[in-house]
Coordinates of C-alpha atoms in Angstrom, one line a residue:
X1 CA 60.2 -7.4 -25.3
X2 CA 57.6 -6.5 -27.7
X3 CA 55.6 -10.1 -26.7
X4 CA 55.6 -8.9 -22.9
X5 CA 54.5 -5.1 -23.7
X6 CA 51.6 -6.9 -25.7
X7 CA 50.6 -9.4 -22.7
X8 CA 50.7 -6.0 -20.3
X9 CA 48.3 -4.2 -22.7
X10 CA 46.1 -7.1 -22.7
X11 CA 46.2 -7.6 -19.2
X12 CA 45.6 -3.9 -18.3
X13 CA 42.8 -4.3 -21.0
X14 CA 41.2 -7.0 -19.4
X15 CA 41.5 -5.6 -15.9
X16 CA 40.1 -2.3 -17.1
X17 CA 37.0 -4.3 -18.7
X18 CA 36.6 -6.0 -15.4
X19 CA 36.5 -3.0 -13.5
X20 CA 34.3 -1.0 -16.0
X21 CA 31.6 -4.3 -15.5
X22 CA 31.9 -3.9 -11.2
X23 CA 31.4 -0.1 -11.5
X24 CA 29.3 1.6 -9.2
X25 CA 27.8 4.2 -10.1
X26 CA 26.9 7.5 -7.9
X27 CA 23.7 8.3 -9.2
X28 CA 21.1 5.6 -10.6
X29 CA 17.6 6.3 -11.6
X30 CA 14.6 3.7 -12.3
X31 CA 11.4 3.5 -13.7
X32 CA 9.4 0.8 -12.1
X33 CA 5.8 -0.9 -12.4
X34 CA 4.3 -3.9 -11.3
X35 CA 1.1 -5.5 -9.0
X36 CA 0.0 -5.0 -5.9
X37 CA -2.3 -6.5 -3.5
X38 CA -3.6 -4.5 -1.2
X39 CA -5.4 -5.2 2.3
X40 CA -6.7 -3.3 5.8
X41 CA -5.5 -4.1 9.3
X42 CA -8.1 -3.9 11.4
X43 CA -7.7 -4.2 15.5
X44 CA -11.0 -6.5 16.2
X45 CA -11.2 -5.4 19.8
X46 CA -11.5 -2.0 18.6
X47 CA -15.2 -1.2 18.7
X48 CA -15.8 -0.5 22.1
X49 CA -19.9 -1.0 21.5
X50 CA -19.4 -4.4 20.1
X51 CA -18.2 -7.6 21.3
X52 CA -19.3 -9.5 18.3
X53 CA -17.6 -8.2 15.7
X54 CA -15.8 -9.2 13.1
X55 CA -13.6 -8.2 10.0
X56 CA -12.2 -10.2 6.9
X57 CA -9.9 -8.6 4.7
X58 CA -9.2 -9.9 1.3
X59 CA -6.1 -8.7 -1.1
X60 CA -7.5 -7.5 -4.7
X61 CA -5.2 -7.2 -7.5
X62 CA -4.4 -3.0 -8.2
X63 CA -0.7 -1.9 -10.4
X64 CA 1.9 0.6 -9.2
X65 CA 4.3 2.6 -11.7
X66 CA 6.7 5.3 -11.1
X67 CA 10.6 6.2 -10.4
X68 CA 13.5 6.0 -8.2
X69 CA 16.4 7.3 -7.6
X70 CA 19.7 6.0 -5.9
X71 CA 22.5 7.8 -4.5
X72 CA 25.7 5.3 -3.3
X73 CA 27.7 6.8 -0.2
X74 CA 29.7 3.1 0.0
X75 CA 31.0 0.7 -1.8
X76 CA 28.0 -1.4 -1.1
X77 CA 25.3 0.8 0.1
X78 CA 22.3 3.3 -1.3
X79 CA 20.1 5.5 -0.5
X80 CA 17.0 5.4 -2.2
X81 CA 13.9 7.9 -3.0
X82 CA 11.5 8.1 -6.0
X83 CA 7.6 8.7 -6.3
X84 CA 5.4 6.2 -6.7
X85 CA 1.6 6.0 -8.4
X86 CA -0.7 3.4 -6.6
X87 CA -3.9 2.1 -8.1
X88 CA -4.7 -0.3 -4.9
X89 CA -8.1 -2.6 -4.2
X90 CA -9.0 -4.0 -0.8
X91 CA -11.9 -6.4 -0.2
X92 CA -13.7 -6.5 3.2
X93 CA -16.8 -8.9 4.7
X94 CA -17.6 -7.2 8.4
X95 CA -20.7 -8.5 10.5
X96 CA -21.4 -7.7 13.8
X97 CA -23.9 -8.5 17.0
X98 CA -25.0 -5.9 19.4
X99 CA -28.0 -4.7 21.5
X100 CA -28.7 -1.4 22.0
X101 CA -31.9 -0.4 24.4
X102 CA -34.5 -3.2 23.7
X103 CA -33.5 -4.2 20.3
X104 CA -31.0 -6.7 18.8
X105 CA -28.9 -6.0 15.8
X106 CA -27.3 -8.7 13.5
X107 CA -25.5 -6.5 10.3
X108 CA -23.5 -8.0 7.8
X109 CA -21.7 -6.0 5.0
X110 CA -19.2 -6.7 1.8
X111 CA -17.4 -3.6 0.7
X112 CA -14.8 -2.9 -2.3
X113 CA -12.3 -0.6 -1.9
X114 CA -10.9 1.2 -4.3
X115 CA -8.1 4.0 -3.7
X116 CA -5.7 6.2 -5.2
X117 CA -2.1 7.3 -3.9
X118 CA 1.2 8.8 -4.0
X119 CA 4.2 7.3 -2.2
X120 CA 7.5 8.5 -1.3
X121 CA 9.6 6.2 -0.1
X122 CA 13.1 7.1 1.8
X123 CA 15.3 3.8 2.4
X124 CA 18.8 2.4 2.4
X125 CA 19.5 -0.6 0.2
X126 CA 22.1 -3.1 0.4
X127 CA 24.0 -4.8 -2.4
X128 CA 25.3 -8.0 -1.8
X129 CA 28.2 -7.5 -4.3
X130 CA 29.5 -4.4 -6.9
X131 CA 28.8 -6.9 -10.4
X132 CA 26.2 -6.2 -12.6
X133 CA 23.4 -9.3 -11.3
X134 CA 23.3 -9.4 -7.4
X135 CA 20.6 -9.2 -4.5
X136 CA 19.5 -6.2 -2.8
X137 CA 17.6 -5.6 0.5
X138 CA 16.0 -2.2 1.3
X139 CA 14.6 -1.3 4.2
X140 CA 12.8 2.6 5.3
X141 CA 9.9 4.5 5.7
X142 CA 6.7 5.8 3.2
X143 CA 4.8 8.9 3.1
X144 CA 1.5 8.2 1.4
X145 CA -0.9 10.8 0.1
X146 CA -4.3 9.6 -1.0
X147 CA -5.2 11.2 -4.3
X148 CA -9.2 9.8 -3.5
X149 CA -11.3 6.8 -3.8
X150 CA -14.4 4.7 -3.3
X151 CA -15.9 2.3 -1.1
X152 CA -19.0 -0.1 -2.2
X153 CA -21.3 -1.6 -0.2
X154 CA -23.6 -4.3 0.1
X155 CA -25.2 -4.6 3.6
X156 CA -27.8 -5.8 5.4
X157 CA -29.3 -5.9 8.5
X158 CA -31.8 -7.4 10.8
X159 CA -32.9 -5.6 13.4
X160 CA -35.5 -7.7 16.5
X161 CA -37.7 -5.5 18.9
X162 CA -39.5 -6.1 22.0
X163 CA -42.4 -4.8 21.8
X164 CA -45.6 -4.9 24.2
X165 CA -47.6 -7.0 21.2
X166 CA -44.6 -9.5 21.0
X167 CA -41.0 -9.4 18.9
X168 CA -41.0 -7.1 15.7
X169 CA -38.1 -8.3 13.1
X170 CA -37.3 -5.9 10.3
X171 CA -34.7 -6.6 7.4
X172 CA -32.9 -3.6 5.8
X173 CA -30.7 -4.1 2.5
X174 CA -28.6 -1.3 1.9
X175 CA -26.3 -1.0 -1.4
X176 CA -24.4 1.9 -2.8
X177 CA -21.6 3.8 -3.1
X178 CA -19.7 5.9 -0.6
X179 CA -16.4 8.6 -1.3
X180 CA -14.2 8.4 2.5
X181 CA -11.6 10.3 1.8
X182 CA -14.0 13.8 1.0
X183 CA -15.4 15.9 3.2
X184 CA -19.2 15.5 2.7
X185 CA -22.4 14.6 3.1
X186 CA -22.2 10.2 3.4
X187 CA -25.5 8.9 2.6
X188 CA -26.8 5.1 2.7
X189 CA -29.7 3.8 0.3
X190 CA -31.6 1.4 1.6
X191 CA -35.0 -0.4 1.3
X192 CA -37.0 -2.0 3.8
X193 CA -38.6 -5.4 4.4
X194 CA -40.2 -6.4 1.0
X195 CA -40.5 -2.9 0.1
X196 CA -38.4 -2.4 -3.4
X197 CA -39.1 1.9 -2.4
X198 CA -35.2 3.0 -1.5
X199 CA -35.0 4.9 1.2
X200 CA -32.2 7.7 2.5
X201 CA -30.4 7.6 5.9
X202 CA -27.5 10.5 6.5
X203 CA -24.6 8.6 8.0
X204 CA -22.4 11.2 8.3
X205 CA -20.7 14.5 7.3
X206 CA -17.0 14.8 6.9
X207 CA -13.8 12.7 6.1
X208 CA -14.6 9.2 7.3
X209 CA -10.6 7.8 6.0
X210 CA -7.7 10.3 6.5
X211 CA -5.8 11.1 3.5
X212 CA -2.2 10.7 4.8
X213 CA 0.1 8.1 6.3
X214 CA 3.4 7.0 7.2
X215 CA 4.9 3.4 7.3
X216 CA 7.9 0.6 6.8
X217 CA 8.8 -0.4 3.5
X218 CA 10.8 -3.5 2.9
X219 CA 11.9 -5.0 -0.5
X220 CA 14.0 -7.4 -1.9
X221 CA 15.1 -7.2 -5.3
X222 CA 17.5 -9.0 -7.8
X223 CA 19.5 -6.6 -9.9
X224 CA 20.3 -8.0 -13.6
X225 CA 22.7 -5.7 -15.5
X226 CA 20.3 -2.4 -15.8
X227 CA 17.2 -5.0 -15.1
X228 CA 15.6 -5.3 -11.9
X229 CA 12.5 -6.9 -10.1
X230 CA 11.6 -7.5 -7.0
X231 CA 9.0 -8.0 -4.0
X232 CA 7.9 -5.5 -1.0
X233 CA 5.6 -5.1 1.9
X234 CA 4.4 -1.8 3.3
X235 CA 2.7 -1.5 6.2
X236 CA 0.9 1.9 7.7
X237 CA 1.9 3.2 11.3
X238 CA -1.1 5.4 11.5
X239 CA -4.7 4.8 12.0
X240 CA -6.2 5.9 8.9
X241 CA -10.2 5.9 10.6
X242 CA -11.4 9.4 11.3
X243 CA -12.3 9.2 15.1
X244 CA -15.0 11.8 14.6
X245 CA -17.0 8.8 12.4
X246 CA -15.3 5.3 14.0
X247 CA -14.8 7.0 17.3
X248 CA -11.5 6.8 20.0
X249 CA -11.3 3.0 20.1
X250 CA -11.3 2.0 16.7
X251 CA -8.4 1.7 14.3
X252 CA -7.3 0.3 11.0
X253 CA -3.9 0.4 9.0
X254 CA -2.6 0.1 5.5
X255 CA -1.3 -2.9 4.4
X256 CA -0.1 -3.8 0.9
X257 CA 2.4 -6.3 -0.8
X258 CA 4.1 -5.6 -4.6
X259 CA 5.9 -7.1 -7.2
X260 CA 7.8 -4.6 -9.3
X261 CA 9.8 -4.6 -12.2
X262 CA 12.5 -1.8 -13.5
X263 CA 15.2 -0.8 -15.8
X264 CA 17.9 1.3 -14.3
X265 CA 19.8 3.9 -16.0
X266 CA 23.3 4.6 -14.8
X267 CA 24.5 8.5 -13.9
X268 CA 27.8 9.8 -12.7
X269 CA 31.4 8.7 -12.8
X270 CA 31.5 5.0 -11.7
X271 CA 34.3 3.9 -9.0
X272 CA 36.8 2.2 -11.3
X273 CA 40.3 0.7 -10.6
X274 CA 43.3 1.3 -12.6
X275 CA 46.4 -0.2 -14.2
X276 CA 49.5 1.0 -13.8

């Protein structure tokens, strides 16, 4: 009798430490960092001046870092939120060919990028199993708030005129530093020809980039005990030019991938089974 009260205990012992590994917890939060690489989606049928043109986006290396937080509502399924730092870099080669009255243009630009943000991300996440290392897929939307950044610029541009004495070709060479996302006087330094003098042209006054977007969010992570990492994709559903500087027609979107990293720290009463 006492041998079979002794092989209960140690079964109910072993059960219990099976459940307490497949709990679920109702409440997790996670710190997270990791890379991203971060680009601009740009329509190229957009500019409705310009038949010529053309747009090369390149991803640059930036970091993310923030939190999360999970709340389960089944067995198998989250609901996630958090807020999320974004140090993201874009690279970008544009050139374009138009005419405009009698003279030709042929411009040619590489900007940098450079952007701050905050993220919110609302999704639902799905575990492939309760045990401690397992798969999970998260889908949802983004709010993004851009905090501020920098675009620079190396440009140039040749510009042919008909003239009554014959054609008259001048080169311009602009480089610099612009700030899109503030509301103020944009200014392009430029020189002329052989001239090394820099000259000033006002571009424009006001936002060119708006500040705030929404998009999808998808990741797919691997879960191992309180470690986690895995890989995501956002993508913008807004046009983030400023028609008043781009005009109606053109458009570009947010576009970034990441790889994250995390540690998750366990809250609540988990969902455990019982012996009897």
């Amino acid at each position: 009798m006492k041998k079979i009260t002794f092989l209960l205990l140690l079964f109910c012992l072993g059960f219990g430490l099976m459940a307490q590994e497949n709990s679920i917890p109702k409440v997790a939060i996670g710190v997270r960092a990791g890379l991203n690489g971060s680009s601009i989606l740009v329509n190229k049928n957009t500019l409705s001046f310009d038949k010529g043109y053309s747009s090369t986006q390149k991803l640059k290396l930036g970091a993310q870092a923030g939190f999360t937080v999970n709340f389960r509502f089944k067995e198998k399924w989250t609901f996630q939120t958090g807020l999320i730092y974004a140090w993201q870099r874009t690279g970008q080669e544009q050139s374009s060919k138009f005419v405009k009255e009698l003279s030709s243009y042929s411009i040619g630009s590489t900007n940098a990028y450079t952007s701050h943000h905050l993220r919110l991300p609302v999704m639902i996440n799905y575990h492939i199993n309760t045990s401690p290392n397992h798969l999970i897929i998260g889908l949802g939307l983004y709010a993004d708030g851009t905090l501020g950044g920098t675009l620079a610029y190396d440009a140039s541009a040749i510009v042919t005129t008909a003239t009554e004495q014959g054609t008259e070709i001048n080169n311009f060479f602009a480089s610099g530093e612009l700030h899109p996302y503030k509301n103020e006087r944009h200014r392009l330094y430029y020189t002329e020809n052989k001239d090394d003098f820099v000259k000033t042209y006002d571009l424009y006054t006001g936002q060119m980039l708006k500040r705030f977007d929404i998009g999808l969010n998808l990741e797919i992570g691997y879960q191992i005990s309180q470690f986690y990492v895995g890989i995501g994709g956002n993508i913008g559903l807004l046009n983030m030019a400023r028609k008043e500087f781009f005009g109606n027609q053109f458009a570009e979107r947010n576009f970034s991938l990441q790889l994250n990293f995390g540690y998750t720290i366990k809250i609540g009463r988990a969902v455990q089974q019982e012996c009897r």
